[in-house]
Tab-separated table of C-alpha atoms in Angstrom:
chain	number	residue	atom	x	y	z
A	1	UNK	CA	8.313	-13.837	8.633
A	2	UNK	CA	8.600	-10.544	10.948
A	3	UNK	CA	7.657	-11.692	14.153
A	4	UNK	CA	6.987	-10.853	17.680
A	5	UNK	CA	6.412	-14.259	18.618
A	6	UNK	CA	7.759	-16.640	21.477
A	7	UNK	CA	11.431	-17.561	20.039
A	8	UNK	CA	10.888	-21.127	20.845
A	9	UNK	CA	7.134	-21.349	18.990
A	10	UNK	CA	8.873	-19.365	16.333
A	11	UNK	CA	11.443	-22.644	15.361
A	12	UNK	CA	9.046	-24.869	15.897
A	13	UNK	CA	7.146	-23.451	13.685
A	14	UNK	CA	9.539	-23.229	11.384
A	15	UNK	CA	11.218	-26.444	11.492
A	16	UNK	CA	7.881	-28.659	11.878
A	17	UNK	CA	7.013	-26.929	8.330
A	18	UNK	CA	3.692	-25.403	10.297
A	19	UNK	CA	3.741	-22.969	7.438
A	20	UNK	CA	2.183	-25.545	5.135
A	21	UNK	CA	-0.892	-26.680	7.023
A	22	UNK	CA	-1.628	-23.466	9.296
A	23	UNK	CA	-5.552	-23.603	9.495
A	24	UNK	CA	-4.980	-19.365	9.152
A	25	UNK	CA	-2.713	-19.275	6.062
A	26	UNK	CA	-5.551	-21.378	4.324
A	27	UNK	CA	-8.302	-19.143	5.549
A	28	UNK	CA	-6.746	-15.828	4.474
A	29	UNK	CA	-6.528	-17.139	0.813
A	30	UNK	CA	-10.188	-16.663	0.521
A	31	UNK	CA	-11.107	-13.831	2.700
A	32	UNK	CA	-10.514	-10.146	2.431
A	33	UNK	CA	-11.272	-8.987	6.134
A	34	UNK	CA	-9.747	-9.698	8.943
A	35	UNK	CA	-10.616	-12.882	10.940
A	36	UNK	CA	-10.119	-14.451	14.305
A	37	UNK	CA	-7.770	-17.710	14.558
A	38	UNK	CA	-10.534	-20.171	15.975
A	39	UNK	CA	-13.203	-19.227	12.859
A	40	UNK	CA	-9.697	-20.613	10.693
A	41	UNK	CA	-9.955	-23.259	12.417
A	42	UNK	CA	-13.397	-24.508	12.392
A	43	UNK	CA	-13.475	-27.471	10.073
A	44	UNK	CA	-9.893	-28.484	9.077
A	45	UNK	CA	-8.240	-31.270	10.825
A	46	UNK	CA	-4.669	-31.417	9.365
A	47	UNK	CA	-4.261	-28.369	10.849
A	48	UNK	CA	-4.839	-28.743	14.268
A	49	UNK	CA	-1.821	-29.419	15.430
A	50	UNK	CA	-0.424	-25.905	14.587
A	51	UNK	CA	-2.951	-24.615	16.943
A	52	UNK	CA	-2.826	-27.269	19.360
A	53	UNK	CA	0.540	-26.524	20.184
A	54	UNK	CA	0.694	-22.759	19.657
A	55	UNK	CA	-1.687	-22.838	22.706
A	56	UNK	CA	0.782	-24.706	25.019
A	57	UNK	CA	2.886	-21.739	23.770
A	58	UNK	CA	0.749	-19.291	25.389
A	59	UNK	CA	-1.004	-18.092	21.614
A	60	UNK	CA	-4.933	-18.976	22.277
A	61	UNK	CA	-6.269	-16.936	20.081
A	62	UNK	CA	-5.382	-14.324	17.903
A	63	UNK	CA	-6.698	-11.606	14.875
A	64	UNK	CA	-5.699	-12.319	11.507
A	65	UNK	CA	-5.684	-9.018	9.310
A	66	UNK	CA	-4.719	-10.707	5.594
A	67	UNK	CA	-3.024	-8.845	2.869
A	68	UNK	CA	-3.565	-10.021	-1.211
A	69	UNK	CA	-0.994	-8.904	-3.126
A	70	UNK	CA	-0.728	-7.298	-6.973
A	71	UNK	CA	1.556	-10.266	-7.799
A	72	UNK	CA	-1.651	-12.779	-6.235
A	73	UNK	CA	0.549	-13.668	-3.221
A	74	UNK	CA	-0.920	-13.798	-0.197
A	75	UNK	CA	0.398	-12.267	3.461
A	76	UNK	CA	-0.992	-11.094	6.612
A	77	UNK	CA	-0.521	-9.655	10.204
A	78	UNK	CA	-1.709	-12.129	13.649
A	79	UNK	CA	-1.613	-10.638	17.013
A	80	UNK	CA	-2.359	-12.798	19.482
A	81	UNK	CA	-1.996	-13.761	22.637
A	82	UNK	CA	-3.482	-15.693	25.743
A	83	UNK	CA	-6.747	-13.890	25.986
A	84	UNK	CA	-7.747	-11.663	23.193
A	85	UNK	CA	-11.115	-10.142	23.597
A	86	UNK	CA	-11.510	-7.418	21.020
A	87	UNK	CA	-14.696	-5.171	20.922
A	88	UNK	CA	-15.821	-3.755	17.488
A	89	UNK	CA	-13.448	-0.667	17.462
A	90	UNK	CA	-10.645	-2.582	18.698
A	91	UNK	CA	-10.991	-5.254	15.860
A	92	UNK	CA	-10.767	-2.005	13.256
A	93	UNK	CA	-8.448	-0.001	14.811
A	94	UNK	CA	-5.775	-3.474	14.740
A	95	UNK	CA	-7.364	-3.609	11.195
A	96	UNK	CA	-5.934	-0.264	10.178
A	97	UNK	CA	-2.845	-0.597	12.483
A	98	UNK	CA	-1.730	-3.753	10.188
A	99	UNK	CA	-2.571	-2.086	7.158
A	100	UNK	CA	0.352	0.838	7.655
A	101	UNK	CA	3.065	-1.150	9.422
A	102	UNK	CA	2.558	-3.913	6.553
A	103	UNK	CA	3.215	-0.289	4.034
A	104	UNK	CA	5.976	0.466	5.727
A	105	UNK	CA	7.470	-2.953	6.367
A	106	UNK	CA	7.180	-3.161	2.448
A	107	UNK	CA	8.555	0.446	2.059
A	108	UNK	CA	11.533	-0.856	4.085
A	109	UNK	CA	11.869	-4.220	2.039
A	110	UNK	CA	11.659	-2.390	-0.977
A	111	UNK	CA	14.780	-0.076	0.352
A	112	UNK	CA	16.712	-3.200	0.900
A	113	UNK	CA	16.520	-4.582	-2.557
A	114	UNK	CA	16.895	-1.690	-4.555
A	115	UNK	CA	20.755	-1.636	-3.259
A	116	UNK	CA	22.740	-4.502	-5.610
A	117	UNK	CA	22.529	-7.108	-3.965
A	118	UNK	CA	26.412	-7.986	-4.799
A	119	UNK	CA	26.909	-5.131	-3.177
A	120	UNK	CA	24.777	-5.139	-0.361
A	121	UNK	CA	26.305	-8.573	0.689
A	122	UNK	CA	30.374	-7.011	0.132
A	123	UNK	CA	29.531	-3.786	1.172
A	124	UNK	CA	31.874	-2.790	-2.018
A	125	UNK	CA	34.889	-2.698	0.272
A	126	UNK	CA	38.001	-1.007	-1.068
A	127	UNK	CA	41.037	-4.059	-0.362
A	128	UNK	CA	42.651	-1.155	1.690
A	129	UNK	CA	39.314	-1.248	4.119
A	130	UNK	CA	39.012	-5.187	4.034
A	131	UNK	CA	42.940	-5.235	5.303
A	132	UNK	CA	42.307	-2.624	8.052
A	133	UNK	CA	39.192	-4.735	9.304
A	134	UNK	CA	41.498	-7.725	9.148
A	135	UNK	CA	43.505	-6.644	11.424
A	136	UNK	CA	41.055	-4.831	13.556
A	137	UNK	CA	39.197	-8.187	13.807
A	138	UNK	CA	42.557	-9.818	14.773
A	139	UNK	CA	42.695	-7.292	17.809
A	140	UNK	CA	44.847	-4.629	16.414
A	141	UNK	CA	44.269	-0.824	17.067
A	142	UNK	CA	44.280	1.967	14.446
A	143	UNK	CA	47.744	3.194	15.696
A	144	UNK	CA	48.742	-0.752	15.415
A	145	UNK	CA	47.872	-0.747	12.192
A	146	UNK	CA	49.192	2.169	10.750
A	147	UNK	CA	52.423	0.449	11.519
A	148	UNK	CA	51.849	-2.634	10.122
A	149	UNK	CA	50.725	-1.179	6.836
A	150	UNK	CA	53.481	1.775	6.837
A	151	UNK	CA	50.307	4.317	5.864
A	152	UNK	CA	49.068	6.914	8.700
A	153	UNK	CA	46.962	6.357	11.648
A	154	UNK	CA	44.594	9.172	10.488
A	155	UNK	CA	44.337	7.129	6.751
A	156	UNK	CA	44.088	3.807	8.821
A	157	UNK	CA	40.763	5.485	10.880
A	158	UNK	CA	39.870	7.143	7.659
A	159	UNK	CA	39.371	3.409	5.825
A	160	UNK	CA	37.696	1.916	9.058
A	161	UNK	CA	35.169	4.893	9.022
A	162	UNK	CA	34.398	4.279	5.253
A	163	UNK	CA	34.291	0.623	6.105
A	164	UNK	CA	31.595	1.102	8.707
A	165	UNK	CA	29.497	3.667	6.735
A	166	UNK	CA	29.572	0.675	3.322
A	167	UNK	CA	28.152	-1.630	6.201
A	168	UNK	CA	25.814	0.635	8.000
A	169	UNK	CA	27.820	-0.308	11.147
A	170	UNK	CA	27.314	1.732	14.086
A	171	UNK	CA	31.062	1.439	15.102
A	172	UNK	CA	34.347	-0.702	14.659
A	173	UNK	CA	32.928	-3.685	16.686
A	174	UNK	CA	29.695	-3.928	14.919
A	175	UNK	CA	31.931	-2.930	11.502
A	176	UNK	CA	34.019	-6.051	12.099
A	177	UNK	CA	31.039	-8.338	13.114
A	178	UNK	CA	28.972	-7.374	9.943
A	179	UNK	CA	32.687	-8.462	7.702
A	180	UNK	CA	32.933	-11.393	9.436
A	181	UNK	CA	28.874	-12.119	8.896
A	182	UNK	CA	29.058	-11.216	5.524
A	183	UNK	CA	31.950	-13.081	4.766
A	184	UNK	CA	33.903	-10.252	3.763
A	185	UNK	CA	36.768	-11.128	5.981
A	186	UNK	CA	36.950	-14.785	7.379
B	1	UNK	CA	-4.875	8.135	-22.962
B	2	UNK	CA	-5.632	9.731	-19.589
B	3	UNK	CA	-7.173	13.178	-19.864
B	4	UNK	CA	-8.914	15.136	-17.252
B	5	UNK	CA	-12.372	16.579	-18.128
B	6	UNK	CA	-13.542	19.762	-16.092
B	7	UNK	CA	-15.403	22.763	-16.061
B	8	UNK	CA	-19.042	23.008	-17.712
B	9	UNK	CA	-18.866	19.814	-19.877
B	10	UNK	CA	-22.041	19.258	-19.766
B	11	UNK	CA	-22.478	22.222	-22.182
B	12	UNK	CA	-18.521	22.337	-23.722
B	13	UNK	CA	-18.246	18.605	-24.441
B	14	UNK	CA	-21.985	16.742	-23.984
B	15	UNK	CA	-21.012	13.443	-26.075
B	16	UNK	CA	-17.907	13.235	-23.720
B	17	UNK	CA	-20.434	13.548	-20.447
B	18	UNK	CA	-22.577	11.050	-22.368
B	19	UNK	CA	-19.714	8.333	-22.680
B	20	UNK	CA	-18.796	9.056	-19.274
B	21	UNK	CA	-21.969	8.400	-17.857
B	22	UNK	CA	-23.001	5.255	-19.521
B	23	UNK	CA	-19.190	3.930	-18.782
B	24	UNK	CA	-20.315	4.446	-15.015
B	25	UNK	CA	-23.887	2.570	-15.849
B	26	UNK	CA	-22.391	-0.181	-17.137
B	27	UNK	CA	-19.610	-0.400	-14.453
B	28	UNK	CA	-21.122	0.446	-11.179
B	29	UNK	CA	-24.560	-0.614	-11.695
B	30	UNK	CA	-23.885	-3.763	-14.104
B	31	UNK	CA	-20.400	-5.457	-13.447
B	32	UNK	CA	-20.740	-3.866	-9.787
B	33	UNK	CA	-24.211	-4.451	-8.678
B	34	UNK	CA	-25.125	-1.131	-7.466
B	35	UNK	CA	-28.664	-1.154	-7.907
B	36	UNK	CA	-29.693	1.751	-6.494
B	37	UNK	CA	-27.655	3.540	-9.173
B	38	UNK	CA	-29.582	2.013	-11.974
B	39	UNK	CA	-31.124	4.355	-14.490
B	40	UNK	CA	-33.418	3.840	-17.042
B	41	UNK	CA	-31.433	5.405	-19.631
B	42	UNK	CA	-28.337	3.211	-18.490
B	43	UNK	CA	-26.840	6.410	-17.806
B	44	UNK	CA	-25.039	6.394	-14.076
B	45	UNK	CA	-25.374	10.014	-12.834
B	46	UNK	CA	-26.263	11.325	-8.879
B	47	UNK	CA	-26.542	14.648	-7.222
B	48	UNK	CA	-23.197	15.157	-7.257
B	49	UNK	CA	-22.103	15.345	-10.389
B	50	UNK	CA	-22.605	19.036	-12.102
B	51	UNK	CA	-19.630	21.591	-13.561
B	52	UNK	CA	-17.516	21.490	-10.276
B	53	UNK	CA	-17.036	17.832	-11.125
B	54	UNK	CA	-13.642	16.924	-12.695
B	55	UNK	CA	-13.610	14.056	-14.704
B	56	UNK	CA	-10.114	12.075	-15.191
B	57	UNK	CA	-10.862	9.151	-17.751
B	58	UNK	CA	-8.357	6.568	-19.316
B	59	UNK	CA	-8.955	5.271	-22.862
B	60	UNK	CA	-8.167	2.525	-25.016
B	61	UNK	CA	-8.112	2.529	-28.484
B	62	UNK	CA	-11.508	4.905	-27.734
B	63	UNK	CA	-13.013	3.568	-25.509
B	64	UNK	CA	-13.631	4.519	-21.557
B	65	UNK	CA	-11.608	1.571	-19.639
B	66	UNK	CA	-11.087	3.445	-16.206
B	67	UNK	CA	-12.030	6.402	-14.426
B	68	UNK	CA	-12.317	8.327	-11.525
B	69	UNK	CA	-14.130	11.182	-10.120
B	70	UNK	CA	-12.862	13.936	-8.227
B	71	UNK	CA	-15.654	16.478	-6.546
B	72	UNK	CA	-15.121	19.291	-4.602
B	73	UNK	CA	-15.247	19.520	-0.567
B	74	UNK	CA	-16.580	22.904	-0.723
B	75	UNK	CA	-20.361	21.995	-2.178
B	76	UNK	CA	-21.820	18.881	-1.049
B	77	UNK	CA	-19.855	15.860	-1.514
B	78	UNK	CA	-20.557	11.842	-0.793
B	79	UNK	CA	-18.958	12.106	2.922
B	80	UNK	CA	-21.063	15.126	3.859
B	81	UNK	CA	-24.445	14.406	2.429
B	82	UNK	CA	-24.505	10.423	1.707
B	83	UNK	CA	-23.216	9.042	4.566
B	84	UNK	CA	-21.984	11.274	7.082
B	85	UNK	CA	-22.151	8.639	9.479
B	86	UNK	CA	-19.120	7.051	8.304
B	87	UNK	CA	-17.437	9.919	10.440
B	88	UNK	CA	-18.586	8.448	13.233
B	89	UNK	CA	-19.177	12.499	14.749
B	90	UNK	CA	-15.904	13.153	13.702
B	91	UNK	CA	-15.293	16.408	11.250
B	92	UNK	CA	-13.641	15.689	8.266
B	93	UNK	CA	-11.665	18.224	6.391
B	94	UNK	CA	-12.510	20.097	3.554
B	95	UNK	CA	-11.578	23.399	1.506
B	96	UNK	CA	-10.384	24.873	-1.512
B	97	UNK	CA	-7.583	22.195	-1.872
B	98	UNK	CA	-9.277	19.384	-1.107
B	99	UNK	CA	-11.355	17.199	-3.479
B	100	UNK	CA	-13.090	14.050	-3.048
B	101	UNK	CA	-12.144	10.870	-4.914
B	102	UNK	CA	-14.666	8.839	-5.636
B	103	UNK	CA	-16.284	6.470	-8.571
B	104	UNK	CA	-12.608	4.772	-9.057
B	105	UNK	CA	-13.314	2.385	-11.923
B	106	UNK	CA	-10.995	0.267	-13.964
B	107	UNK	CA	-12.234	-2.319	-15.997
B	108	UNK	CA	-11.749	-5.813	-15.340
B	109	UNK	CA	-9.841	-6.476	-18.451
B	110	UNK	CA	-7.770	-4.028	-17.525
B	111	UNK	CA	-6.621	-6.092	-14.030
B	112	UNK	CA	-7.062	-9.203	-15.240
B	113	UNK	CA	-3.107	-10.726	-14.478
B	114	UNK	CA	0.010	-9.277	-13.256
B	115	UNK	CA	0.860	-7.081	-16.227
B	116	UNK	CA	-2.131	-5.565	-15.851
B	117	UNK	CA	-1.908	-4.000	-12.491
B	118	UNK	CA	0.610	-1.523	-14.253
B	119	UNK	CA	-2.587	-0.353	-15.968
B	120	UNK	CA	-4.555	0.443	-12.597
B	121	UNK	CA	-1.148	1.435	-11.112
B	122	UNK	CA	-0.651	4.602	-14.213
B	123	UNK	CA	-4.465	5.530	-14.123
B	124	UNK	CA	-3.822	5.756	-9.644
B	125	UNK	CA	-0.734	7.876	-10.676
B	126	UNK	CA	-2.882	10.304	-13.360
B	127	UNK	CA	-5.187	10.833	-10.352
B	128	UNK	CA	-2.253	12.036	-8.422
B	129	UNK	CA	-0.738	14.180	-11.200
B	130	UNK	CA	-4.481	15.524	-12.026
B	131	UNK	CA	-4.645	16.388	-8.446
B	132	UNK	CA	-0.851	18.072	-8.299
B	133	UNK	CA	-1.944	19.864	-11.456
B	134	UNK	CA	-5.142	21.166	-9.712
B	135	UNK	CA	-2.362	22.553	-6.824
B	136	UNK	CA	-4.573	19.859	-4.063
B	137	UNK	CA	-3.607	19.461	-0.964
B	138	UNK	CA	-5.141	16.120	-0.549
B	139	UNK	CA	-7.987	13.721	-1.396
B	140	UNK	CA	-10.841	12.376	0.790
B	141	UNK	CA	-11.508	8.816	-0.088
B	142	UNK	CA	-14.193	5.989	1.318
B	143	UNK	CA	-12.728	3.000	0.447
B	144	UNK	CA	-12.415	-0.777	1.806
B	145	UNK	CA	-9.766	-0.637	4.286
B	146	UNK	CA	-7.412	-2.845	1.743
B	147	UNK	CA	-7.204	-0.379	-0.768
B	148	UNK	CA	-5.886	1.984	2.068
B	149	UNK	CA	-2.727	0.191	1.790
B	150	UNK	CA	-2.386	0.668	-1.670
B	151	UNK	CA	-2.644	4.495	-1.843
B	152	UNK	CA	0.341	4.054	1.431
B	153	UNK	CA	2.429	1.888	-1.131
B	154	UNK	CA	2.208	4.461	-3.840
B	155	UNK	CA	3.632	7.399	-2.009
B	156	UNK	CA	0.040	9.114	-0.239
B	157	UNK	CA	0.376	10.349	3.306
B	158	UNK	CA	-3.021	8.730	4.734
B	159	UNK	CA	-4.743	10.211	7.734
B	160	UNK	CA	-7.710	7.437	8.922
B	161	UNK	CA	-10.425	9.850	9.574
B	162	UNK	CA	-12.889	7.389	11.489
B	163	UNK	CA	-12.272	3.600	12.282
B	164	UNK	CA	-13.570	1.194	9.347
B	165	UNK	CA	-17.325	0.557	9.563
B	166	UNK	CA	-19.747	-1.850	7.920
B	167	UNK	CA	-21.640	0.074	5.096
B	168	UNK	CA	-24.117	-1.979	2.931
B	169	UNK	CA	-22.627	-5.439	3.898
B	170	UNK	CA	-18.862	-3.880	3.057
B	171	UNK	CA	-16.010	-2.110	5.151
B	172	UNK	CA	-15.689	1.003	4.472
B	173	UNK	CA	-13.249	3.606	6.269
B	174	UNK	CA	-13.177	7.488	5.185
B	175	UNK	CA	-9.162	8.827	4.458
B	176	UNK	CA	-7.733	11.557	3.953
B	177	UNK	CA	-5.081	10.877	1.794
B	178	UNK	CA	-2.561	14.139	1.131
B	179	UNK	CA	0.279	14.295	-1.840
B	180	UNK	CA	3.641	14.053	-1.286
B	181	UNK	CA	6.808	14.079	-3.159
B	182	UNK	CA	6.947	10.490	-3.203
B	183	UNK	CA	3.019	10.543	-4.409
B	184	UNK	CA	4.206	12.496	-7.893
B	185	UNK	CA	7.489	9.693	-7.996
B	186	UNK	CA	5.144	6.840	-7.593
B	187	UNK	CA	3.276	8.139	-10.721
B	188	UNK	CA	6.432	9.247	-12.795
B	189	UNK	CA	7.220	5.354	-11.570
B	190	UNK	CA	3.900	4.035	-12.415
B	191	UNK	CA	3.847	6.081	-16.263
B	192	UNK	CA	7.275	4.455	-16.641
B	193	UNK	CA	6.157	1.186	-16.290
B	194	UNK	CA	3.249	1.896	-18.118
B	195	UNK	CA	4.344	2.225	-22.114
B	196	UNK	CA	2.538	5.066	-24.137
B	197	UNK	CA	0.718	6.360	-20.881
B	198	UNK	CA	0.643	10.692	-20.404
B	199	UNK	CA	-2.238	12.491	-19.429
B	200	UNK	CA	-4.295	15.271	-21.266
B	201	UNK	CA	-5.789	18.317	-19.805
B	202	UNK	CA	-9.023	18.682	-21.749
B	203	UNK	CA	-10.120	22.198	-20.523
B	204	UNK	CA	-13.329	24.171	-21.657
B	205	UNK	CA	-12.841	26.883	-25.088
């Protein structure tokens, strides 16, 4: 779940299972065009909870555009909000809006898995570039380093920069941060 | 066992026309409902369709089992003279390079289960390749606004030309979708997957 949602509503949601008996996930199973949350609603009772309680999160209503799958799975794209009055055009412009970010947002899932996932998770760090972010993460600097591991200072920045590019870090902090996430270095 | 038909068939090849037709009878008109399309002679054929049509047709074991036409945006096409208003007073564009895609049929045997999407998914990508082989810039298609995400998914820049509107009891929403590189790998993709598919250019002697 991609979402733009309050944080808080968000757990909930998650941890109450909501995903189970949300009045829209059942609607969207048998529908092709977009709906609004309240006509999901109309009718189911085990469900009411998940929109009882979304309201006290500030999400009164909202516009379901849902999204069947080759493989027969099911997804779909909600904005809502407090008030959400949509006229005609609005309803099919959000209609067409959900249709290319849910493209892309598969375009960008499909990125993801085509790396290996082995080495998507251990970046398929040399042990030279796991030592250097070892001791960057312990607080030591490239010159530091260099000393430590009797190699140059230009080799040391050399392995950190290959390091970061492996993890698609944006520099040595985030570098180090993605290791430790990943488990690469403890 | 997908082959594009084109020029004056109707003269060069008349039994191919003939299966063509009655493939498009028995699709639109009786698995589809279009009842305004029904012929007497269970042959599906409008206005539209005359030498400047190009046919691109997938076959099994002989038979017809998908198709799609593609017309031209310089005579008049479905968007122009059957319902303009989709366009909502909005121009669409047309031209040399620019075809329309319309009467996209696979059978339902053909899409039954999982497996068979590959089928619909290779007969999408001969479309493309008939239309990179034709040097197109892009297609114009109507479409419900669901299948707009497919042609995104399989590599087609898509411009929305007008917002979606209700057209007898369906949404409908007029594209313009354009080929790109990833368009042709989507289809080299979608062959792959596909055992035994390539495409045929059938072209008048």
């Amino acid at each position: 779940m991609l979402s733009g949602w309050p944080r808080e509503w968000e757990q909930r949601y998650q941890a109450r299972g909501f995903i189970h008996v949300d009045p829209v996930l059942r609607h969207l199973k048998g529908v092709i065009d977009p709906f609004f949350w309240h006509e999901a609603a109309t009718g189911q009772t085990e469900g009411r909870v998940v929109m009882d309680e979304a309201r006290v999160f500030g999400l009164r209503e909202g516009f379901c555009v849902p999204f069947h799958q080759h493989d027969g799975s099911e997804a779909c794209i909600s904005f809502g909000g407090a008030r959400l009055e949509l006229s005609t055009d609005e309803q099919a412009a959000l209609h067409m809006i959900a249709i290319y970010a849910a493209s892309t947002a598969k375009a960008i899932m499909h990125r993801h898995a085509q790396v290996e996932p082995d080495a998507r998770t251990r970046g398929d760090l040399t042990a030279r570039e796991v030592e250097c972010l070892k001791w960057s993460a312990a607080g030591k600097t490239a010159w530091d380093i260099s000393v430590i591991l009797s190699i140059s200072r230009r080799t040391v920045e050399h392995h950190l920069a290959n390091a970061c590019t492996k993890l698609h870090a944006v520099g040595r902090t985030h570098c180090v941060a993605e290791a430790i996430r990943r488990r690469i270095i403890a | 066992m997908f082959s594009m038909v084109h020029g004056d068939i109707e003269r060069n090849y008349p039994s191919v026309l003939d299966h063509i037709y009655r493939f498009r009878h028995s699709y639109f008109v009786e698995t589809l409902g279009w009842e305004a399309c029904r012929r007497p002679d269970n042959r599906e054929r409008d206005q539209f369709d005359g030498p400047g049509s190009i046919h691109v047709v997938g076959r099994d074991e002989g038979h017809i089992v998908s198709y799609a036409r593609l017309l031209p945006t310089t005579r008049p096409h479905l968007l122009s003279h059957l319902y303009p208003e989709l366009m909502q007073g909005a121009k669409a564009p047309t031209g040399h390079r620019i075809y329309e895609w319309t009467r996209q049929s696979v059978l339902p045997r053909k899409r039954e289960h999982g497996a068979a999407n590959a089928f619909s998914n290779a007969f999408m990508g001969a479309v493309a390749r008939v239309a990179e082989a034709l040097d197109l810039e892009g297609l114009l298609v109507q479409t419900h606004p669901a299948l707009v995400g497919r042609l995104l998914d399989t590599g087609w820049d898509v411009e929305t030309l007008a917002l979606p509107t209700l057209y007898a009891g369906a949404l409908l929403v007029p594209v313009y979708a354009r080929i790109t590189a990833r368009t042709l790998e989507a289809a080299d993709a979608a062959f792959a997957a596909w055992p035994g598919s390539r495409l045929a250019f059938h072209r008048p002697p």
